[in-house]
Amino acid sequence: MMGRQRRDQGRLFYEFRLEDRIPENHLLRRMNVFVTVALADLHKELEPHYSDIGRPSIDPELMIRMLIVGYCYGIRSERKLTQEVELHLAYRWFCKLDLDDKVPHHSTFSENRLGRFRESDLLRHIFERVVWTAMAMGLVKGEGFAVDASVLEANASRYHGKAPDELDWTDKQRQTRAVAEYLAALDETAEPNPDRKAPKVISPSDPSSAWTAKANKRVQFGYGLNYLIDIDEAVIVDVEATPARTYDEVEATKTMIDRTEQCFDLKPKRLAADTAYGTGKFLGWLVKDKKITPHIPVRDKSDRDDGTFSRSDFRWDKRGGHYICPNGKVLRTSGTIHGGRTLLYRASKLDCDVCLLKAKCCPKEPARKIPRDLHEDARDVARRKMNTKAFLKSRDQRKKVEMRFAHLKTHHGFERMRLRGLSGVRDEFHLAAIVQNLKMLALRLIRPPPQHACA
Ligand code: SF4
């Protein structure tokens, strides 16, 4: 016989405990263990940013917990988030709200986010607490790091970009947070950086974003999400927001490596990254200044495909500080630095004029010249590493960063920025990294880390 539901929903009293309704293995219950630790001193952190007088404000822990729920389940609209927390039992439980507790109004988020949370750098503090927890659980080895960046579309229309000389900021535009922040940063910049290309198109609504077609996407305004991960368990040890430009992303890596060393006393022996990071300048910093082994393919355009000698056919004489050509002649430099980073080594015209190899060497020039990066020694270190088994292993391991980005986009619905300006983007990226690390820690509660053979 087919059953039929006969109960009505008009009971006045229920025996109900929210705690009993959340399954033991629910993701939020497992994450709660770590969130409680990370937020332990939250009130103390924020105390200087609250007044002693006036109406009591909404508990910041409640707001942070709600934001964690939002970024975990891909609910990034604060209006939608308040509705979901209102209705969802597990969300209520995680936010420490009882059934009849009021959920804060969505407008309180932007007030606190832009005010107290940003002033106290609260999200950064929480991120660091989560990394400390991962370290305490033995999930961060600190032996090898990997770095990469992913483009996320800015909250700016790609149809309204303007050339820099077309921009004439109105008073109304200047009052928006993103424009004010951008103009303040411009004022602080003493003189333009020659290594950083000037933008060709700027968004009037979010001018800090970069006009980009990176990652084979359509042209759009975007930001770079930079992750530095510990290669062992893919724990995110640092995160940085930049405009979606390769130059800024490589510079951000320096910031992240220095900060990880200062903050967590972690300095890797090797760094895995893709070719975008294989510039002479970055490799020089990594090898000479930081003593970190680069497992990074070198950006090299010196190989020729027209049948003439490539640079690799010329031998570098380290002691003499010159190149030797295939005919045994010396190529010397005048010491002039070209483009801020290259020395030119030239053969003697007298040698080349009578050389039998000239047709294979410099058929269209009077004499051969070889460019050499100021950091060519560091590039050579990276080149030698490229033929090792350890490099191939690092190349596979660095895919873990890409997996982090893929999970963020597919499981957390993180495709486009909600907030504008670098500080808003920075907040969003920190929340994303906090949630991804918390999720990884929560999974470890039911699946402990694998025992390594040498352990
Ligand atoms: S052409 Fe000049 S640089 Fe080239 S192999 Fe001959 S001597 Fe050397």
Short mmCIF file of C-alpha atoms and ligand atoms in Angstrom, two decimals:
data_model
loop_
_atom_site.label_atom_id
_atom_site.label_comp_id
_atom_site.label_asym_id
_atom_site.label_seq_id
_atom_site.Cartn_x
_atom_site.Cartn_y
_atom_site.Cartn_z
CA MET A 1 0.00 0.00 0.00
CA MET A 2 1.35 3.38 -0.87
CA GLY A 3 2.10 5.47 2.24
CA ARG A 4 0.94 9.07 2.55
CA GLN A 5 2.45 11.72 4.78
CA ARG A 6 -0.25 12.71 7.30
CA ARG A 7 1.51 14.89 9.84
CA ASP A 8 0.93 18.61 9.76
CA GLN A 9 3.62 21.17 10.62
CA GLY A 10 1.67 22.97 13.28
CA ARG A 11 3.31 21.50 16.40
CA LEU A 12 4.01 24.18 18.94
CA PHE A 13 6.83 22.53 20.90
CA TYR A 14 9.68 20.44 19.64
CA GLU A 15 12.50 18.66 21.38
CA PHE A 16 15.31 19.97 19.25
CA ARG A 17 19.02 20.48 19.67
CA LEU A 18 20.90 21.93 16.72
CA GLU A 19 24.06 20.18 17.89
CA ASP A 20 22.39 16.75 17.44
CA ARG A 21 21.33 17.51 13.87
CA ILE A 22 24.83 18.01 12.43
CA PRO A 23 26.44 14.68 11.43
CA GLU A 24 29.81 13.84 12.98
CA ASN A 25 31.56 13.81 9.62
CA HIS A 26 29.97 16.98 8.22
CA LEU A 27 32.59 19.21 6.61
CA LEU A 28 31.68 22.21 8.75
CA ARG A 29 31.88 20.18 11.96
CA ARG A 30 35.38 19.04 11.01
CA MET A 31 36.41 22.52 9.94
CA ASN A 32 35.04 23.94 13.18
CA VAL A 33 37.87 22.31 15.17
CA PHE A 34 40.43 24.41 13.30
CA VAL A 35 38.33 27.54 12.98
CA THR A 36 37.92 27.63 16.76
CA VAL A 37 41.72 27.61 17.13
CA ALA A 38 42.24 30.22 14.40
CA LEU A 39 39.69 32.60 15.90
CA ALA A 40 40.75 32.08 19.53
CA ASP A 41 42.22 35.56 19.99
CA LEU A 42 40.02 37.36 17.47
CA HIS A 43 38.32 39.61 20.03
CA LYS A 44 41.65 40.63 21.51
CA GLU A 45 42.99 41.46 18.02
CA LEU A 46 40.02 43.64 17.22
CA GLU A 47 39.65 45.29 20.62
CA PRO A 48 41.59 48.48 19.69
CA HIS A 49 39.30 48.97 16.70
CA TYR A 50 36.06 49.04 18.72
CA SER A 51 34.78 51.90 20.85
CA ASP A 52 33.98 51.38 24.55
CA ILE A 53 30.81 53.41 24.21
CA GLY A 54 27.75 53.12 22.00
CA ARG A 55 25.57 50.18 21.04
CA PRO A 56 27.20 46.76 21.13
CA SER A 57 28.06 45.78 17.56
CA ILE A 58 27.60 42.42 15.86
CA ASP A 59 30.10 39.82 17.02
CA PRO A 60 33.01 39.82 14.50
CA GLU A 61 33.47 36.07 15.03
CA LEU A 62 29.95 35.54 13.71
CA MET A 63 30.76 37.56 10.59
CA ILE A 64 34.03 35.74 9.96
CA ARG A 65 32.32 32.37 10.40
CA MET A 66 29.62 33.43 7.95
CA LEU A 67 32.25 34.54 5.42
CA ILE A 68 34.01 31.17 5.79
CA VAL A 69 30.70 29.40 5.07
CA GLY A 70 30.19 31.68 2.05
CA TYR A 71 33.62 31.09 0.51
CA CYS A 72 33.44 27.36 1.29
CA TYR A 73 30.12 26.84 -0.47
CA GLY A 74 30.52 29.41 -3.25
CA ILE A 75 28.00 31.91 -1.77
CA ARG A 76 29.91 35.13 -2.23
CA SER A 77 26.98 37.52 -2.34
CA GLU A 78 26.49 38.76 1.22
CA ARG A 79 22.76 39.18 0.68
CA LYS A 80 22.46 35.57 -0.45
CA LEU A 81 24.72 34.42 2.37
CA THR A 82 22.47 35.91 5.06
CA GLN A 83 19.47 34.16 3.47
CA GLU A 84 21.29 30.83 3.36
CA VAL A 85 22.50 31.06 6.97
CA GLU A 86 18.93 31.93 7.98
CA LEU A 87 17.64 28.67 6.49
CA HIS A 88 20.48 26.15 6.68
CA LEU A 89 20.87 24.25 9.97
CA ALA A 90 24.53 23.33 9.51
CA TYR A 91 25.42 26.92 8.59
CA ARG A 92 23.60 28.16 11.70
CA TRP A 93 25.39 25.64 13.88
CA PHE A 94 28.81 26.57 12.43
CA CYS A 95 28.07 30.28 13.01
CA LYS A 96 27.09 29.51 16.63
CA LEU A 97 23.54 30.76 16.01
CA ASP A 98 20.59 29.05 17.65
CA LEU A 99 17.32 28.48 15.80
CA ASP A 100 15.75 31.74 16.93
CA ASP A 101 18.91 33.90 16.78
CA LYS A 102 18.84 36.74 14.27
CA VAL A 103 21.21 36.64 11.31
CA PRO A 104 23.01 39.99 10.79
CA HIS A 105 21.90 42.25 7.95
CA HIS A 106 24.04 41.93 4.82
CA SER A 107 25.08 45.60 4.95
CA THR A 108 27.03 45.00 8.20
CA PHE A 109 29.54 42.93 6.25
CA SER A 110 30.75 45.73 4.02
CA GLU A 111 30.91 48.14 6.97
CA ASN A 112 33.15 45.79 8.97
CA ARG A 113 35.11 44.43 6.06
CA LEU A 114 36.12 47.84 4.80
CA GLY A 115 36.64 49.24 8.28
CA ARG A 116 37.85 47.24 11.24
CA PHE A 117 38.75 44.01 9.48
CA ARG A 118 40.98 45.75 6.95
CA GLU A 119 42.53 48.14 9.47
CA SER A 120 43.52 45.27 11.78
CA ASP A 121 44.62 43.04 8.85
CA LEU A 122 42.40 40.43 10.44
CA LEU A 123 42.09 38.09 7.46
CA ARG A 124 45.88 37.91 7.13
CA HIS A 125 46.12 37.11 10.83
CA ILE A 126 43.56 34.30 10.51
CA PHE A 127 45.34 32.93 7.44
CA GLU A 128 48.62 32.78 9.37
CA ARG A 129 46.93 31.02 12.31
CA VAL A 130 45.62 28.35 9.94
CA VAL A 131 49.11 27.84 8.45
CA TRP A 132 50.55 27.56 11.98
CA THR A 133 47.97 24.84 12.70
CA ALA A 134 48.96 22.97 9.53
CA MET A 135 52.61 23.21 10.61
CA ALA A 136 51.77 21.91 14.08
CA MET A 137 50.06 18.91 12.44
CA GLY A 138 53.26 18.15 10.52
CA LEU A 139 51.72 18.95 7.13
CA VAL A 140 54.33 21.55 6.16
CA LYS A 141 57.80 20.14 5.55
CA GLY A 142 59.38 23.35 4.25
CA GLU A 143 61.74 21.44 1.93
CA GLY A 144 60.22 22.46 -1.40
CA PHE A 145 57.77 25.18 -2.42
CA ALA A 146 55.88 25.72 -5.65
CA VAL A 147 54.51 28.99 -6.93
CA ASP A 148 52.00 29.90 -9.60
CA ALA A 149 49.39 32.51 -10.44
CA SER A 150 45.91 32.25 -11.86
CA VAL A 151 43.87 34.98 -13.55
CA LEU A 152 40.51 35.89 -12.06
CA GLU A 153 38.22 38.30 -13.82
CA ALA A 154 37.90 41.68 -12.11
CA ASN A 155 34.52 43.13 -11.23
CA ALA A 156 34.82 45.49 -14.20
CA SER A 157 33.20 45.56 -17.61
CA ARG A 158 35.53 44.60 -20.41
CA TYR A 159 33.59 46.85 -22.77
CA HIS A 160 34.33 50.08 -20.89
CA GLY A 161 38.12 50.13 -20.84
CA LYS A 162 39.84 53.41 -21.73
CA ALA A 163 43.29 54.43 -22.91
CA PRO A 164 45.22 56.17 -20.09
CA ASP A 165 45.14 59.55 -21.88
CA GLU A 166 41.35 59.32 -22.31
CA LEU A 167 40.76 59.03 -18.59
CA ASP A 168 39.43 62.10 -16.89
CA TRP A 169 38.28 61.12 -13.41
CA THR A 170 35.04 62.77 -12.34
CA ASP A 171 34.51 63.74 -8.69
CA LYS A 172 32.02 60.92 -8.36
CA GLN A 173 34.55 58.40 -9.66
CA ARG A 174 37.27 59.76 -7.39
CA GLN A 175 35.06 59.08 -4.39
CA THR A 176 34.78 55.36 -5.11
CA ARG A 177 37.09 53.25 -3.00
CA ALA A 178 38.78 51.45 -5.92
CA VAL A 179 39.65 54.69 -7.77
CA ALA A 180 40.76 56.53 -4.61
CA GLU A 181 43.04 53.59 -3.73
CA TYR A 182 44.48 53.51 -7.26
CA LEU A 183 45.16 57.26 -7.34
CA ALA A 184 46.75 57.16 -3.88
CA ALA A 185 49.08 54.35 -5.04
CA LEU A 186 50.04 56.40 -8.12
CA ASP A 187 50.89 59.38 -5.91
CA GLU A 188 53.09 57.19 -3.71
CA THR A 189 55.07 55.86 -6.68
CA ALA A 190 58.11 58.11 -6.92
CA GLU A 191 59.07 57.31 -10.52
CA PRO A 192 57.84 54.75 -13.05
CA ASN A 193 59.49 51.34 -12.99
CA PRO A 194 61.22 50.76 -16.41
CA ASP A 195 60.67 46.98 -16.10
CA ARG A 196 56.92 47.41 -15.72
CA LYS A 197 55.12 48.19 -18.97
CA ALA A 198 52.59 51.02 -18.78
CA PRO A 199 49.00 49.76 -19.24
CA LYS A 200 47.38 50.38 -22.63
CA VAL A 201 43.81 50.06 -21.35
CA ILE A 202 42.47 50.97 -17.90
CA SER A 203 39.12 50.17 -16.33
CA PRO A 204 37.43 53.32 -14.96
CA SER A 205 35.60 51.25 -12.31
CA ASP A 206 38.57 49.14 -11.14
CA PRO A 207 41.77 50.78 -12.42
CA SER A 208 44.12 48.54 -10.41
CA SER A 209 43.12 45.50 -12.47
CA ALA A 210 45.11 44.63 -15.61
CA TRP A 211 43.83 44.33 -19.17
CA THR A 212 44.83 40.77 -19.97
CA ALA A 213 44.38 37.89 -22.36
CA LYS A 214 46.47 35.54 -20.22
CA ALA A 215 45.59 31.84 -19.92
CA ASN A 216 44.11 31.93 -23.46
CA LYS A 217 40.98 33.59 -22.15
CA ARG A 218 39.08 36.36 -23.86
CA VAL A 219 40.54 39.79 -23.20
CA GLN A 220 39.28 41.08 -19.87
CA PHE A 221 40.29 43.02 -16.77
CA GLY A 222 41.80 40.66 -14.25
CA TYR A 223 43.77 40.07 -11.08
CA GLY A 224 46.44 37.48 -10.41
CA LEU A 225 45.85 35.09 -7.54
CA ASN A 226 49.37 34.10 -6.42
CA TYR A 227 49.75 30.98 -4.30
CA LEU A 228 52.97 29.76 -2.69
CA ILE A 229 52.45 26.18 -1.55
CA ASP A 230 54.48 23.69 0.40
CA ILE A 231 54.93 20.97 -2.17
CA ASP A 232 54.46 18.03 0.21
CA GLU A 233 50.78 18.35 1.16
CA ALA A 234 49.93 21.42 -0.96
CA VAL A 235 49.34 23.63 2.09
CA ILE A 236 49.08 27.26 0.93
CA VAL A 237 51.83 29.00 2.92
CA ASP A 238 51.31 32.43 1.36
CA VAL A 239 48.92 34.28 -0.89
CA GLU A 240 49.21 37.60 -2.69
CA ALA A 241 46.98 39.69 -4.94
CA THR A 242 48.43 41.44 -7.99
CA PRO A 243 47.13 42.86 -11.26
CA ALA A 244 47.14 39.99 -13.80
CA ARG A 245 50.61 40.85 -15.17
CA THR A 246 53.55 38.46 -15.28
CA TYR A 247 55.95 41.12 -14.00
CA ASP A 248 53.83 41.75 -10.87
CA GLU A 249 53.32 38.03 -10.27
CA VAL A 250 57.06 37.34 -10.33
CA GLU A 251 57.70 40.28 -7.98
CA ALA A 252 54.96 38.99 -5.65
CA THR A 253 56.83 35.69 -5.38
CA LYS A 254 59.79 37.52 -3.82
CA THR A 255 57.45 39.13 -1.30
CA MET A 256 55.88 35.78 -0.45
CA ILE A 257 59.19 33.93 -0.03
CA ASP A 258 60.59 36.68 2.23
CA ARG A 259 57.38 36.89 4.26
CA THR A 260 57.17 33.11 4.74
CA GLU A 261 60.70 33.14 6.07
CA GLN A 262 60.00 36.01 8.48
CA CYS A 263 56.60 34.81 9.60
CA PHE A 264 56.98 31.02 9.81
CA ASP A 265 60.76 30.62 9.72
CA LEU A 266 60.31 28.54 6.57
CA LYS A 267 62.79 28.73 3.73
CA PRO A 268 62.65 26.04 1.04
CA LYS A 269 65.66 24.31 -0.47
CA ARG A 270 64.00 24.32 -3.92
CA LEU A 271 61.33 26.31 -5.69
CA ALA A 272 59.26 24.84 -8.53
CA ALA A 273 57.62 27.17 -11.02
CA ASP A 274 56.84 27.48 -14.73
CA THR A 275 58.74 29.35 -17.46
CA ALA A 276 57.14 32.70 -16.58
CA TYR A 277 59.41 32.73 -13.51
CA GLY A 278 62.55 31.74 -15.47
CA THR A 279 63.83 35.28 -16.03
CA GLY A 280 67.45 36.14 -15.31
CA LYS A 281 66.50 38.71 -12.71
CA PHE A 282 64.30 36.37 -10.68
CA LEU A 283 66.70 33.43 -10.97
CA GLY A 284 69.57 35.71 -9.90
CA TRP A 285 67.62 36.77 -6.80
CA LEU A 286 66.71 33.17 -6.00
CA VAL A 287 70.16 31.65 -6.48
CA LYS A 288 72.45 34.46 -5.28
CA ASP A 289 70.40 36.24 -2.61
CA LYS A 290 68.22 33.44 -1.23
CA LYS A 291 70.38 30.35 -1.94
CA ILE A 292 67.29 28.46 -3.13
CA THR A 293 67.68 25.93 -5.95
CA PRO A 294 65.47 26.86 -8.91
CA HIS A 295 63.47 24.00 -10.42
CA ILE A 296 62.28 26.42 -13.06
CA PRO A 297 62.62 26.17 -16.86
CA VAL A 298 64.82 29.03 -18.09
CA ARG A 299 63.23 31.58 -20.40
CA ASP A 300 65.59 31.33 -23.32
CA LYS A 301 65.34 32.80 -26.82
CA SER A 302 68.96 32.22 -27.76
CA ASP A 303 68.42 29.06 -29.84
CA ARG A 304 68.37 29.78 -33.58
CA ASP A 305 66.38 27.72 -36.07
CA ASP A 306 67.84 29.17 -39.32
CA GLY A 307 70.85 26.84 -39.33
CA THR A 308 73.30 29.42 -37.92
CA PHE A 309 75.15 28.94 -34.63
CA SER A 310 73.11 29.42 -31.46
CA ARG A 311 74.57 30.87 -28.29
CA SER A 312 75.01 27.37 -26.91
CA ASP A 313 77.64 26.77 -29.67
CA PHE A 314 79.81 29.45 -28.02
CA ARG A 315 81.75 28.43 -24.90
CA TRP A 316 81.69 30.66 -21.85
CA ASP A 317 85.15 31.06 -20.30
CA LYS A 318 84.34 31.85 -16.70
CA ARG A 319 87.90 32.67 -15.67
CA GLY A 320 88.53 34.98 -18.63
CA GLY A 321 85.03 36.45 -18.56
CA HIS A 322 84.53 36.05 -22.31
CA TYR A 323 83.01 33.73 -24.93
CA ILE A 324 85.01 31.49 -27.28
CA CYS A 325 83.46 31.00 -30.70
CA PRO A 326 83.43 27.69 -32.69
CA ASN A 327 86.52 28.97 -34.53
CA GLY A 328 88.37 29.46 -31.24
CA LYS A 329 88.24 33.27 -31.30
CA VAL A 330 87.42 35.46 -28.29
CA LEU A 331 84.25 37.59 -27.97
CA ARG A 332 84.61 40.45 -25.48
CA THR A 333 82.27 43.00 -23.98
CA SER A 334 82.74 46.76 -23.59
CA GLY A 335 80.83 46.53 -20.27
CA THR A 336 77.86 48.61 -21.49
CA ILE A 337 74.60 47.29 -20.07
CA HIS A 338 71.80 47.22 -22.66
CA GLY A 339 68.14 47.37 -21.63
CA GLY A 340 69.13 47.31 -17.97
CA ARG A 341 70.09 43.63 -17.95
CA THR A 342 72.18 42.52 -20.97
CA LEU A 343 75.87 42.69 -21.90
CA LEU A 344 76.87 42.28 -25.55
CA TYR A 345 79.96 40.16 -26.34
CA ARG A 346 81.39 40.95 -29.80
CA ALA A 347 83.81 39.07 -32.03
CA SER A 348 86.53 41.04 -33.82
CA LYS A 349 85.56 42.04 -37.37
CA LEU A 350 89.09 41.14 -38.48
CA ASP A 351 88.57 37.56 -37.22
CA CYS A 352 85.10 37.18 -38.77
CA ASP A 353 86.10 38.62 -42.17
CA VAL A 354 88.51 35.76 -42.81
CA CYS A 355 86.59 33.02 -41.02
CA LEU A 356 85.47 29.97 -43.02
CA LEU A 357 82.51 29.52 -40.67
CA LYS A 358 81.08 33.00 -41.24
CA ALA A 359 78.20 31.72 -43.42
CA LYS A 360 77.08 29.53 -40.50
CA CYS A 361 77.70 32.18 -37.89
CA CYS A 362 76.83 35.73 -38.94
CA PRO A 363 76.07 35.79 -42.70
CA LYS A 364 74.29 39.16 -42.55
CA GLU A 365 76.47 40.96 -39.99
CA PRO A 366 80.10 42.12 -40.15
CA ALA A 367 80.88 40.29 -36.88
CA ARG A 368 79.01 38.03 -34.44
CA LYS A 369 77.68 39.34 -31.14
CA ILE A 370 76.30 37.31 -28.26
CA PRO A 371 73.99 38.82 -25.62
CA ARG A 372 74.53 37.68 -22.02
CA ASP A 373 72.12 38.34 -19.17
CA LEU A 374 73.67 39.93 -16.07
CA HIS A 375 72.33 36.91 -14.18
CA GLU A 376 73.47 34.32 -16.71
CA ASP A 377 75.33 32.39 -13.96
CA ALA A 378 72.03 31.84 -12.14
CA ARG A 379 70.36 30.91 -15.42
CA ASP A 380 73.13 28.33 -15.96
CA VAL A 381 72.42 26.86 -12.51
CA ALA A 382 68.73 26.52 -13.47
CA ARG A 383 69.68 25.06 -16.89
CA ARG A 384 71.84 22.36 -15.31
CA LYS A 385 68.98 21.43 -12.95
CA MET A 386 66.60 21.04 -15.89
CA ASN A 387 68.25 17.74 -16.86
CA THR A 388 67.93 16.09 -13.45
CA LYS A 389 65.38 13.62 -12.04
CA ALA A 390 64.70 15.99 -9.16
CA PHE A 391 63.59 18.66 -11.66
CA LEU A 392 61.18 16.25 -13.35
CA LYS A 393 59.75 15.34 -9.95
CA SER A 394 59.28 19.03 -9.08
CA ARG A 395 57.65 19.60 -12.46
CA ASP A 396 55.01 17.00 -11.58
CA GLN A 397 54.63 18.31 -8.04
CA ARG A 398 54.05 21.90 -9.13
CA LYS A 399 50.76 20.75 -10.68
CA LYS A 400 49.45 20.77 -7.09
CA VAL A 401 49.22 24.57 -7.27
CA GLU A 402 47.22 24.32 -10.49
CA MET A 403 44.93 21.84 -8.71
CA ARG A 404 44.37 24.41 -5.99
CA PHE A 405 43.23 26.95 -8.60
CA ALA A 406 41.06 24.38 -10.38
CA HIS A 407 39.34 23.42 -7.08
CA LEU A 408 38.76 27.03 -6.24
CA LYS A 409 37.02 27.66 -9.53
CA THR A 410 35.03 24.44 -9.79
CA HIS A 411 34.18 23.61 -6.15
CA HIS A 412 34.04 27.10 -4.65
CA GLY A 413 32.57 28.97 -7.64
CA PHE A 414 35.43 31.46 -7.55
CA GLU A 415 35.59 32.74 -11.15
CA ARG A 416 35.14 36.48 -10.86
CA MET A 417 35.98 39.05 -8.19
CA ARG A 418 33.16 40.61 -6.17
CA LEU A 419 35.18 43.38 -4.56
CA ARG A 420 37.14 46.07 -6.37
CA GLY A 421 40.57 47.55 -5.76
CA LEU A 422 43.69 45.67 -4.69
CA SER A 423 42.71 45.65 -1.00
CA GLY A 424 39.27 44.18 -1.75
CA VAL A 425 40.84 41.54 -3.98
CA ARG A 426 43.42 40.82 -1.30
CA ASP A 427 40.60 40.18 1.22
CA GLU A 428 38.87 37.81 -1.17
CA PHE A 429 42.07 35.89 -1.94
CA HIS A 430 42.88 35.53 1.75
CA LEU A 431 39.42 34.13 2.44
CA ALA A 432 39.83 31.69 -0.46
CA ALA A 433 43.22 30.52 0.86
CA ILE A 434 41.89 30.23 4.44
CA VAL A 435 38.98 28.07 3.27
CA GLN A 436 41.14 25.87 1.04
CA ASN A 437 43.60 25.23 3.86
CA LEU A 438 40.82 24.61 6.39
CA LYS A 439 39.18 22.15 4.04
CA MET A 440 42.45 20.28 3.63
CA LEU A 441 42.92 20.16 7.43
CA ALA A 442 39.33 18.96 7.87
CA LEU A 443 39.90 16.11 5.42
CA ARG A 444 43.01 15.15 7.37
CA LEU A 445 40.81 14.58 10.43
CA ILE A 446 39.34 11.52 8.74
CA ARG A 447 42.34 10.71 6.53
CA PRO A 448 45.64 11.15 8.36
CA PRO A 449 48.72 12.04 6.26
CA PRO A 450 50.40 9.05 4.58
CA GLN A 451 53.40 7.61 6.41
CA HIS A 452 56.51 8.16 4.36
CA ALA A 453 58.77 5.18 3.87
CA CYS A 454 61.66 6.92 5.60
CA ALA A 455 59.53 7.89 8.62
S1 SF4 B 1 82.44 34.28 -37.83
FE1 SF4 B 1 83.59 35.26 -36.22
S2 SF4 B 1 82.54 34.64 -34.36
FE2 SF4 B 1 81.79 33.34 -35.97
S3 SF4 B 1 83.03 31.52 -35.83
FE3 SF4 B 1 84.01 32.87 -37.28
S4 SF4 B 1 85.44 34.07 -36.10
FE4 SF4 B 1 84.08 33.12 -34.68
#
